[in-house]
Amino acid sequence: MSTPLDASAVRQEFPATKRILYLDSAHQTPMPNCVRSALSEFLVEGNEMAGPKPVWMRRVEVAREKVAELLNAAADEIAFTKNTSEGINIAANAVPLQPGSTVLMLEGDHPNNAYAWLHLRRKGVKVKFVSLPDDQVASASTFADHIDASTRVISLSHVTFHAGQRHDIEDIGRLCARKNIYLVVDAMQSIGVLPVDVKKLGVSVLAAGCHKGLLVPQGIGILYVKQNLQELQPVYLAMGSLANPPKDYVARPDDMTTRRDAGRFEFGNFNLPGLHALARSIEFIQSIGVARIEEHVQMLGDRLIEGLDELGIPLVGPRQRGQRSHIYVLPLPVAKWVNYLTQNLVRVSPERGGVRISFGAFNTPEDVDRLIGLIASRMRKRVDSGNRFGEMD
Ligand SMILES: Cc1ncc(COP(=O)(O)O)c(C=O)c1O
């Protein structure tokens, strides 16, 4: 492993971290200076020069190459979307499914993953939810017994937003390859935080938004579509989706062959300011190194777990390193605890199982110590007033 990440240096890029203790990267990350500069440059170009669109369009391809590099994919396997939901919906409507085909999912996975598949029930597609305790991760064995001749797709998140489980996608990928099943992955939480190697993971389609680990504002999504899956065809079509778009801008009903690359799933103009910023943020992330970010957030997790153990507070999700990432949910009553932390300028999220703490590359061990200190302080006050931890409101 290379030298550890210098979080205090990374932190200089994130001015918001000077004002608050930011522990909510699973919700959205604060904007780094490099993204702000990229967006400002775009605004100046549009405002003062009415936009050099060919230059902007070339930047789309630069962004595509950078995303491809991040995922160990080819640039022509990457399409740009609006968010995760759009990517998963594209996948759900592209995969050839018949009435009676089955999609396997995990119970409680993100609704933006689930609804795309559930919506296919009107066409006779069956969606089967497999249950899994919050402190366990899914692997091939989670799904193996549920697979039958009708199973065509397994769709799940890489890292879960509600408990921080880091599912064993590689193992599930091997199962899918053996059984000839499409593997669709929602990488919203893992992208930019963990190495995501689509080839190693054996993914057919991967979708993510870019406003968390990829550090740009909402409104951009990435979609990986494995090459040669030509049977996956778009539902929406615009001229950019076509192999031979009409040069005179007159639609040709007799030639609507779609592109062979992932661009067949793109339609219409791009989010140009967002993509300009995305290319810049990926450069920044790569300059730190995703493997280093992974190691860093796990080290912060180790420190958090140690502090929680001393206070007798368990985790909702898994404790082992390889099974977790940057998201840690504490089973504390949400309303009062989130309120208390907010009053102390700590940003966290309420989650279904408790209070969600999530780290970014800019968090330091001192951030963890401060959080543990604040939790300990409120617990002490509760004990002094006659309440034990289990009874805490
Ligand atoms: C696992 C997961 N998927 C999807 C989303 C969001 O979906 P979208 O990018 O479509 O807004 C989130 C959180 O915002 C998430 O945690």
Tab-separated table of C-alpha atoms and ligand atoms in Angstrom:
chain	number	residue	atom	x	y	z
A	1	MET	CA	0.000	0.000	0.000
A	2	SER	CA	1.222	3.501	-0.825
A	3	THR	CA	1.552	6.285	1.729
A	4	PRO	CA	-1.653	7.052	3.633
A	5	LEU	CA	-3.888	9.857	2.498
A	6	ASP	CA	-3.120	13.262	4.029
A	7	ALA	CA	-6.656	14.238	5.035
A	8	SER	CA	-5.665	17.659	6.366
A	9	ALA	CA	-4.253	18.532	2.925
A	10	VAL	CA	-7.349	17.169	1.142
A	11	ARG	CA	-9.505	19.166	3.556
A	12	GLN	CA	-8.117	22.444	2.200
A	13	GLU	CA	-10.146	21.761	-0.942
A	14	PHE	CA	-13.407	21.659	1.048
A	15	PRO	CA	-14.120	25.022	2.716
A	16	ALA	CA	-17.436	23.765	4.161
A	17	THR	CA	-15.471	21.512	6.502
A	18	LYS	CA	-14.187	24.627	8.310
A	19	ARG	CA	-17.715	25.529	9.368
A	20	ILE	CA	-19.152	22.174	10.299
A	21	LEU	CA	-18.063	18.702	11.222
A	22	TYR	CA	-19.214	17.083	8.012
A	23	LEU	CA	-20.052	13.397	8.465
A	24	ASP	CA	-22.682	13.047	5.760
A	25	SER	CA	-20.915	12.141	2.503
A	26	ALA	CA	-23.459	9.368	1.920
A	27	HIS	CA	-26.054	12.124	1.516
A	28	GLN	CA	-23.980	14.485	-0.595
A	29	THR	CA	-20.409	15.686	-0.410
A	30	PRO	CA	-19.394	19.297	0.105
A	31	MET	CA	-18.204	20.876	-3.137
A	32	PRO	CA	-14.406	20.992	-3.517
A	33	ASN	CA	-12.676	24.138	-4.796
A	34	CYS	CA	-11.684	22.429	-8.053
A	35	VAL	CA	-15.352	21.801	-8.907
A	36	ARG	CA	-16.295	25.347	-8.018
A	37	SER	CA	-13.505	26.626	-10.328
A	38	ALA	CA	-14.604	24.371	-13.174
A	39	LEU	CA	-18.211	25.546	-12.854
A	40	SER	CA	-17.104	29.184	-12.658
A	41	GLU	CA	-15.010	28.783	-15.815
A	42	PHE	CA	-18.030	27.358	-17.590
A	43	LEU	CA	-20.216	30.251	-16.455
A	44	VAL	CA	-17.664	32.770	-17.731
A	45	GLU	CA	-17.450	30.985	-21.098
A	46	GLY	CA	-21.230	30.939	-21.459
A	47	ASN	CA	-21.678	34.447	-20.167
A	48	GLU	CA	-18.876	36.226	-21.988
A	49	MET	CA	-18.427	34.118	-25.121
A	50	ALA	CA	-21.872	32.571	-25.602
A	51	GLY	CA	-20.283	29.184	-25.174
A	52	PRO	CA	-17.749	27.470	-27.411
A	53	LYS	CA	-20.022	24.417	-27.835
A	54	PRO	CA	-17.506	22.336	-29.844
A	55	VAL	CA	-15.028	22.853	-27.008
A	56	TRP	CA	-17.687	21.836	-24.502
A	57	MET	CA	-18.536	18.755	-26.546
A	58	ARG	CA	-14.890	17.699	-26.638
A	59	ARG	CA	-14.907	17.984	-22.871
A	60	VAL	CA	-17.796	15.525	-22.721
A	61	GLU	CA	-15.477	12.975	-24.310
A	62	VAL	CA	-12.701	13.856	-21.871
A	63	ALA	CA	-15.137	13.243	-19.016
A	64	ARG	CA	-16.164	9.949	-20.610
A	65	GLU	CA	-12.557	8.794	-20.792
A	66	LYS	CA	-11.987	9.713	-17.178
A	67	VAL	CA	-15.082	7.823	-16.025
A	68	ALA	CA	-13.981	4.822	-18.103
A	69	GLU	CA	-10.549	4.878	-16.505
A	70	LEU	CA	-12.102	5.063	-13.043
A	71	LEU	CA	-14.233	1.976	-13.758
A	72	ASN	CA	-11.625	0.029	-15.773
A	73	ALA	CA	-14.023	0.198	-18.716
A	74	ALA	CA	-13.639	1.356	-22.304
A	75	ALA	CA	-14.858	4.877	-23.077
A	76	ASP	CA	-17.452	3.476	-25.480
A	77	GLU	CA	-18.993	1.484	-22.617
A	78	ILE	CA	-19.917	4.724	-20.789
A	79	ALA	CA	-23.068	6.796	-21.240
A	80	PHE	CA	-24.066	9.917	-19.334
A	81	THR	CA	-27.427	10.134	-17.617
A	82	LYS	CA	-29.085	12.351	-15.057
A	83	ASN	CA	-28.782	10.152	-11.968
A	84	THR	CA	-28.827	6.582	-10.673
A	85	SER	CA	-32.567	6.214	-11.169
A	86	GLU	CA	-32.322	7.026	-14.839
A	87	GLY	CA	-29.498	4.523	-15.290
A	88	ILE	CA	-31.357	1.731	-13.504
A	89	ASN	CA	-34.549	2.505	-15.440
A	90	ILE	CA	-32.576	2.376	-18.693
A	91	ALA	CA	-31.213	-1.036	-17.675
A	92	ALA	CA	-34.629	-2.334	-16.582
A	93	ASN	CA	-36.186	-1.402	-19.908
A	94	ALA	CA	-33.237	-2.515	-22.027
A	95	VAL	CA	-32.764	-6.043	-20.736
A	96	PRO	CA	-34.862	-8.486	-22.753
A	97	LEU	CA	-37.468	-9.693	-20.239
A	98	GLN	CA	-40.643	-11.684	-20.913
A	99	PRO	CA	-43.801	-12.085	-18.862
A	100	GLY	CA	-42.744	-14.517	-16.152
A	101	SER	CA	-39.055	-13.452	-16.150
A	102	THR	CA	-37.770	-12.917	-12.616
A	103	VAL	CA	-35.564	-10.167	-11.203
A	104	LEU	CA	-33.857	-10.834	-7.860
A	105	MET	CA	-33.225	-7.955	-5.485
A	106	LEU	CA	-32.434	-7.458	-1.814
A	107	GLU	CA	-35.195	-6.472	0.566
A	108	GLY	CA	-34.734	-2.881	1.708
A	109	ASP	CA	-32.356	-1.878	-1.096
A	110	HIS	CA	-32.603	1.710	-2.307
A	111	PRO	CA	-36.088	2.494	-3.686
A	112	ASN	CA	-34.507	4.178	-6.714
A	113	ASN	CA	-33.111	0.802	-7.612
A	114	ALA	CA	-36.285	-1.145	-6.754
A	115	TYR	CA	-38.993	0.924	-8.459
A	116	ALA	CA	-37.451	0.626	-11.929
A	117	TRP	CA	-37.874	-3.164	-11.723
A	118	LEU	CA	-41.159	-3.110	-9.824
A	119	HIS	CA	-42.628	-0.983	-12.597
A	120	LEU	CA	-42.091	-3.926	-14.966
A	121	ARG	CA	-44.646	-5.971	-13.043
A	122	ARG	CA	-47.276	-4.367	-15.289
A	123	LYS	CA	-45.620	-6.336	-18.120
A	124	GLY	CA	-45.725	-9.596	-16.185
A	125	VAL	CA	-42.127	-9.464	-14.895
A	126	LYS	CA	-41.740	-10.845	-11.368
A	127	VAL	CA	-39.570	-9.134	-8.770
A	128	LYS	CA	-38.448	-11.302	-5.872
A	129	PHE	CA	-36.900	-9.719	-2.784
A	130	VAL	CA	-34.337	-11.768	-0.891
A	131	SER	CA	-33.948	-10.874	2.783
A	132	LEU	CA	-30.584	-10.265	4.415
A	133	PRO	CA	-29.794	-9.037	7.947
A	134	ASP	CA	-28.317	-5.512	8.052
A	135	ASP	CA	-25.050	-6.744	9.560
A	136	GLN	CA	-24.373	-9.222	6.754
A	137	VAL	CA	-23.240	-8.730	3.181
A	138	ALA	CA	-24.678	-10.406	0.134
A	139	SER	CA	-22.587	-12.905	-1.803
A	140	ALA	CA	-23.408	-15.576	-4.398
A	141	SER	CA	-24.881	-17.836	-1.709
A	142	THR	CA	-27.442	-15.147	-0.806
A	143	PHE	CA	-29.020	-15.510	-4.234
A	144	ALA	CA	-28.061	-19.019	-5.388
A	145	ASP	CA	-31.047	-20.833	-3.872
A	146	HIS	CA	-33.487	-18.312	-5.345
A	147	ILE	CA	-32.348	-18.748	-8.928
A	148	ASP	CA	-34.504	-20.782	-11.286
A	149	ALA	CA	-35.049	-20.969	-15.034
A	150	SER	CA	-37.014	-17.710	-14.990
A	151	THR	CA	-34.260	-15.631	-13.328
A	152	ARG	CA	-32.817	-13.114	-15.766
A	153	VAL	CA	-31.421	-10.326	-13.577
A	154	ILE	CA	-29.874	-9.703	-10.175
A	155	SER	CA	-29.921	-6.020	-9.269
A	156	LEU	CA	-28.399	-4.594	-6.086
A	157	SER	CA	-26.390	-1.760	-4.571
A	158	HIS	CA	-22.638	-2.143	-4.190
A	159	VAL	CA	-22.665	-0.333	-0.831
A	160	THR	CA	-25.959	0.136	0.986
A	161	PHE	CA	-27.077	3.592	2.048
A	162	HIS	CA	-28.992	2.327	5.083
A	163	ALA	CA	-26.427	0.110	6.849
A	164	GLY	CA	-23.171	0.541	4.926
A	165	GLN	CA	-22.902	-3.093	3.841
A	166	ARG	CA	-20.380	-3.648	1.067
A	167	HIS	CA	-21.788	-6.537	-0.877
A	168	ASP	CA	-19.493	-9.079	-2.522
A	169	ILE	CA	-20.328	-8.096	-6.091
A	170	GLU	CA	-17.394	-10.065	-7.509
A	171	ASP	CA	-18.762	-13.303	-6.057
A	172	ILE	CA	-22.271	-12.483	-7.295
A	173	GLY	CA	-20.765	-11.590	-10.684
A	174	ARG	CA	-19.224	-15.075	-10.988
A	175	LEU	CA	-22.588	-16.633	-10.170
A	176	CYS	CA	-24.332	-14.473	-12.779
A	177	ALA	CA	-21.753	-15.395	-15.425
A	178	ARG	CA	-22.247	-19.112	-14.664
A	179	LYS	CA	-26.032	-18.854	-14.777
A	180	ASN	CA	-26.210	-16.433	-17.714
A	181	ILE	CA	-27.952	-13.763	-15.635
A	182	TYR	CA	-27.530	-10.009	-16.062
A	183	LEU	CA	-25.929	-8.270	-13.083
A	184	VAL	CA	-27.062	-4.666	-12.614
A	185	VAL	CA	-25.298	-2.661	-9.916
A	186	ASP	CA	-26.196	0.618	-8.245
A	187	ALA	CA	-22.801	2.118	-7.407
A	188	MET	CA	-24.129	5.439	-6.108
A	189	GLN	CA	-22.509	4.988	-2.703
A	190	SER	CA	-19.285	3.282	-3.736
A	191	ILE	CA	-18.145	5.264	-6.753
A	192	GLY	CA	-15.208	7.533	-5.896
A	193	VAL	CA	-14.879	5.931	-2.450
A	194	LEU	CA	-13.995	2.322	-3.291
A	195	PRO	CA	-12.231	0.958	-6.335
A	196	VAL	CA	-14.983	-0.092	-8.755
A	197	ASP	CA	-13.554	-2.329	-11.472
A	198	VAL	CA	-16.456	-3.400	-13.651
A	199	LYS	CA	-14.450	-6.156	-15.333
A	200	LYS	CA	-13.320	-7.666	-12.051
A	201	LEU	CA	-16.804	-7.370	-10.580
A	202	GLY	CA	-18.419	-9.020	-13.609
A	203	VAL	CA	-21.077	-6.348	-13.975
A	204	SER	CA	-23.395	-6.138	-17.017
A	205	VAL	CA	-24.723	-2.645	-16.287
A	206	LEU	CA	-23.680	-0.199	-13.583
A	207	ALA	CA	-25.414	3.055	-12.722
A	208	ALA	CA	-24.517	5.874	-10.358
A	209	GLY	CA	-25.159	9.507	-9.724
A	210	CYS	CA	-22.159	11.783	-9.247
A	211	HIS	CA	-23.099	13.968	-6.281
A	212	LYS	CA	-21.544	11.848	-3.566
A	213	GLY	CA	-18.120	10.224	-4.051
A	214	LEU	CA	-17.650	11.971	-7.408
A	215	LEU	CA	-18.054	15.384	-5.794
A	216	VAL	CA	-20.150	17.286	-8.357
A	217	PRO	CA	-23.619	18.780	-7.856
A	218	GLN	CA	-26.745	16.706	-8.540
A	219	GLY	CA	-27.877	16.237	-12.133
A	220	ILE	CA	-25.235	13.945	-13.635
A	221	GLY	CA	-25.219	10.181	-13.710
A	222	ILE	CA	-22.946	7.609	-15.265
A	223	LEU	CA	-23.997	4.397	-16.902
A	224	TYR	CA	-21.668	1.538	-17.792
A	225	VAL	CA	-23.021	-0.955	-20.324
A	226	LYS	CA	-20.769	-3.913	-21.017
A	227	GLN	CA	-19.763	-4.098	-24.645
A	228	ASN	CA	-21.337	-6.659	-26.960
A	229	LEU	CA	-24.611	-6.768	-25.026
A	230	GLN	CA	-26.335	-5.654	-28.216
A	231	GLU	CA	-29.608	-7.243	-27.153
A	232	LEU	CA	-29.892	-4.392	-24.655
A	233	GLN	CA	-31.684	-1.686	-26.598
A	234	PRO	CA	-32.900	1.759	-25.556
A	235	VAL	CA	-36.538	2.678	-25.084
A	236	TYR	CA	-35.939	6.382	-25.641
A	237	LEU	CA	-34.379	7.484	-28.889
A	238	ALA	CA	-32.936	10.728	-30.201
A	239	MET	CA	-30.528	11.371	-33.042
A	240	GLY	CA	-27.498	11.017	-30.787
A	241	SER	CA	-28.541	7.417	-30.054
A	242	LEU	CA	-28.278	6.443	-33.729
A	243	ALA	CA	-25.450	4.809	-35.636
A	244	ASN	CA	-26.084	7.166	-38.593
A	245	PRO	CA	-27.657	10.364	-37.307
A	246	PRO	CA	-29.065	12.418	-40.228
A	247	LYS	CA	-26.585	15.133	-41.111
A	248	ASP	CA	-29.363	17.354	-42.478
A	249	TYR	CA	-31.424	16.968	-39.312
A	250	VAL	CA	-34.303	15.318	-41.169
A	251	ALA	CA	-35.427	12.146	-39.432
A	252	ARG	CA	-34.986	8.969	-41.552
A	253	PRO	CA	-37.610	6.368	-40.591
A	254	ASP	CA	-35.755	3.807	-42.737
A	255	ASP	CA	-32.469	4.027	-40.803
A	256	MET	CA	-32.938	3.913	-37.100
A	257	THR	CA	-30.142	1.508	-36.283
A	258	THR	CA	-28.814	2.377	-32.844
A	259	ARG	CA	-25.154	2.878	-32.045
A	260	ARG	CA	-23.224	-0.173	-30.936
A	261	ASP	CA	-21.642	1.648	-28.015
A	262	ALA	CA	-23.223	2.792	-24.756
A	263	GLY	CA	-24.045	6.101	-26.476
A	264	ARG	CA	-27.203	4.404	-27.783
A	265	PHE	CA	-28.650	5.076	-24.328
A	266	GLU	CA	-27.962	8.832	-24.483
A	267	PHE	CA	-30.547	11.216	-25.837
A	268	GLY	CA	-30.435	14.941	-26.399
A	269	ASN	CA	-28.089	17.568	-25.061
A	270	PHE	CA	-25.759	16.907	-22.157
A	271	ASN	CA	-25.384	18.526	-18.770
A	272	LEU	CA	-22.334	20.396	-20.035
A	273	PRO	CA	-21.402	22.378	-16.917
A	274	GLY	CA	-21.777	19.240	-14.827
A	275	LEU	CA	-19.610	17.165	-17.145
A	276	HIS	CA	-16.959	19.860	-17.263
A	277	ALA	CA	-16.909	19.753	-13.455
A	278	LEU	CA	-16.946	15.949	-13.397
A	279	ALA	CA	-13.780	15.697	-15.498
A	280	ARG	CA	-12.088	18.027	-13.017
A	281	SER	CA	-13.333	16.192	-9.932
A	282	ILE	CA	-12.212	12.815	-11.267
A	283	GLU	CA	-8.745	14.272	-11.893
A	284	PHE	CA	-8.738	15.427	-8.276
A	285	ILE	CA	-9.938	12.045	-6.989
A	286	GLN	CA	-7.328	10.212	-9.076
A	287	SER	CA	-4.612	12.528	-7.744
A	288	ILE	CA	-5.508	11.268	-4.267
A	289	GLY	CA	-6.100	7.677	-5.412
A	290	VAL	CA	-9.331	5.736	-4.860
A	291	ALA	CA	-7.492	2.878	-3.119
A	292	ARG	CA	-6.126	5.425	-0.673
A	293	ILE	CA	-9.581	6.893	-0.086
A	294	GLU	CA	-10.876	3.391	0.599
A	295	GLU	CA	-8.093	2.707	3.089
A	296	HIS	CA	-8.664	6.100	4.730
A	297	VAL	CA	-12.415	5.760	5.266
A	298	GLN	CA	-11.923	2.245	6.613
A	299	MET	CA	-9.278	3.500	9.038
A	300	LEU	CA	-11.765	6.154	10.203
A	301	GLY	CA	-14.299	3.347	10.559
A	302	ASP	CA	-11.855	1.355	12.730
A	303	ARG	CA	-11.437	4.373	14.991
A	304	LEU	CA	-15.184	4.986	15.154
A	305	ILE	CA	-15.897	1.346	16.059
A	306	GLU	CA	-13.231	1.466	18.769
A	307	GLY	CA	-14.829	4.569	20.287
A	308	LEU	CA	-18.322	3.114	20.028
A	309	ASP	CA	-17.187	-0.125	21.668
A	310	GLU	CA	-15.986	1.865	24.658
A	311	LEU	CA	-19.401	3.497	24.894
A	312	GLY	CA	-21.231	0.200	24.391
A	313	ILE	CA	-22.895	1.333	21.161
A	314	PRO	CA	-23.161	-1.346	18.450
A	315	LEU	CA	-23.282	-0.839	14.680
A	316	VAL	CA	-26.368	-1.580	12.601
A	317	GLY	CA	-24.174	-2.777	9.720
A	318	PRO	CA	-21.168	-5.123	9.529
A	319	ARG	CA	-18.003	-4.547	11.613
A	320	GLN	CA	-15.411	-6.383	9.518
A	321	ARG	CA	-13.265	-4.208	7.288
A	322	GLY	CA	-13.877	-5.948	3.970
A	323	GLN	CA	-17.614	-5.814	4.543
A	324	ARG	CA	-17.912	-2.094	5.165
A	325	SER	CA	-16.922	1.141	3.528
A	326	HIS	CA	-17.528	4.748	4.627
A	327	ILE	CA	-21.073	4.415	6.059
A	328	TYR	CA	-21.763	3.581	9.709
A	329	VAL	CA	-25.220	3.558	11.265
A	330	LEU	CA	-25.555	3.841	15.042
A	331	PRO	CA	-28.781	2.488	16.544
A	332	LEU	CA	-29.507	5.669	18.499
A	333	PRO	CA	-32.989	7.201	18.620
A	334	VAL	CA	-32.911	9.494	15.609
A	335	ALA	CA	-34.883	12.622	16.432
A	336	LYS	CA	-33.074	13.771	19.569
A	337	TRP	CA	-29.629	12.600	18.508
A	338	VAL	CA	-29.664	14.214	15.086
A	339	ASN	CA	-30.958	17.360	16.721
A	340	TYR	CA	-28.241	17.275	19.366
A	341	LEU	CA	-25.493	16.735	16.791
A	342	THR	CA	-26.908	19.473	14.555
A	343	GLN	CA	-26.855	21.892	17.493
A	344	ASN	CA	-23.174	21.022	17.868
A	345	LEU	CA	-22.538	21.760	14.178
A	346	VAL	CA	-22.187	18.117	13.197
A	347	ARG	CA	-23.870	17.076	9.944
A	348	VAL	CA	-25.176	13.495	9.892
A	349	SER	CA	-28.289	11.826	8.422
A	350	PRO	CA	-31.280	10.214	10.053
A	351	GLU	CA	-31.540	6.663	8.741
A	352	ARG	CA	-34.091	3.878	9.166
A	353	GLY	CA	-31.851	2.043	11.675
A	354	GLY	CA	-30.538	5.085	13.554
A	355	VAL	CA	-28.033	7.893	13.033
A	356	ARG	CA	-25.902	7.596	9.889
A	357	ILE	CA	-22.278	8.721	9.988
A	358	SER	CA	-20.473	8.729	6.655
A	359	PHE	CA	-16.897	9.699	5.870
A	360	GLY	CA	-15.141	11.375	2.978
A	361	ALA	CA	-11.465	11.788	2.067
A	362	PHE	CA	-11.465	15.117	3.946
A	363	ASN	CA	-12.395	13.621	7.332
A	364	THR	CA	-9.643	13.227	9.892
A	365	PRO	CA	-9.187	10.963	12.925
A	366	GLU	CA	-9.801	14.093	15.020
A	367	ASP	CA	-13.271	14.356	13.441
A	368	VAL	CA	-14.040	10.872	14.736
A	369	ASP	CA	-12.700	11.726	18.195
A	370	ARG	CA	-14.841	14.843	18.313
A	371	LEU	CA	-17.953	12.875	17.392
A	372	ILE	CA	-17.215	10.197	20.004
A	373	GLY	CA	-16.596	12.967	22.574
A	374	LEU	CA	-19.978	14.546	21.806
A	375	ILE	CA	-21.794	11.213	22.019
A	376	ALA	CA	-20.045	10.395	25.312
A	377	SER	CA	-20.923	13.796	26.708
A	378	ARG	CA	-24.653	13.401	26.013
A	379	MET	CA	-24.607	9.859	27.363
A	380	ARG	CA	-22.951	11.054	30.567
A	381	LYS	CA	-25.638	13.681	30.998
A	382	ARG	CA	-28.337	11.053	30.479
A	383	VAL	CA	-26.722	8.696	33.016
A	384	ASP	CA	-26.417	11.557	35.532
A	385	SER	CA	-30.124	12.164	35.158
A	386	GLY	CA	-30.892	8.489	35.834
A	387	ASN	CA	-31.148	7.042	32.298
A	388	ARG	CA	-29.108	4.118	31.061
A	389	PHE	CA	-28.016	3.927	27.403
A	390	GLY	CA	-30.816	1.554	26.401
A	391	GLU	CA	-33.418	3.914	27.722
A	392	MET	CA	-32.000	6.985	26.113
A	393	ASP	CA	-34.438	9.171	24.223
B	1	LIG	C1	-27.751	3.371	-3.165
B	1	LIG	C2	-28.376	4.617	-3.705
B	1	LIG	N1	-28.951	4.602	-4.912
B	1	LIG	C3	-29.520	5.698	-5.446
B	1	LIG	C4	-29.527	6.889	-4.752
B	1	LIG	C5	-30.122	8.109	-5.342
B	1	LIG	O1	-30.663	7.919	-6.605
B	1	LIG	P1	-30.586	9.071	-7.692
B	1	LIG	O2	-29.138	9.227	-8.070
B	1	LIG	O3	-31.402	8.601	-8.792
B	1	LIG	O4	-31.128	10.313	-7.068
B	1	LIG	C6	-28.948	6.951	-3.473
B	1	LIG	C7	-28.926	8.165	-2.649
B	1	LIG	O5	-29.100	9.279	-2.976
B	1	LIG	C8	-28.355	5.788	-2.952
B	1	LIG	O6	-27.795	5.812	-1.749
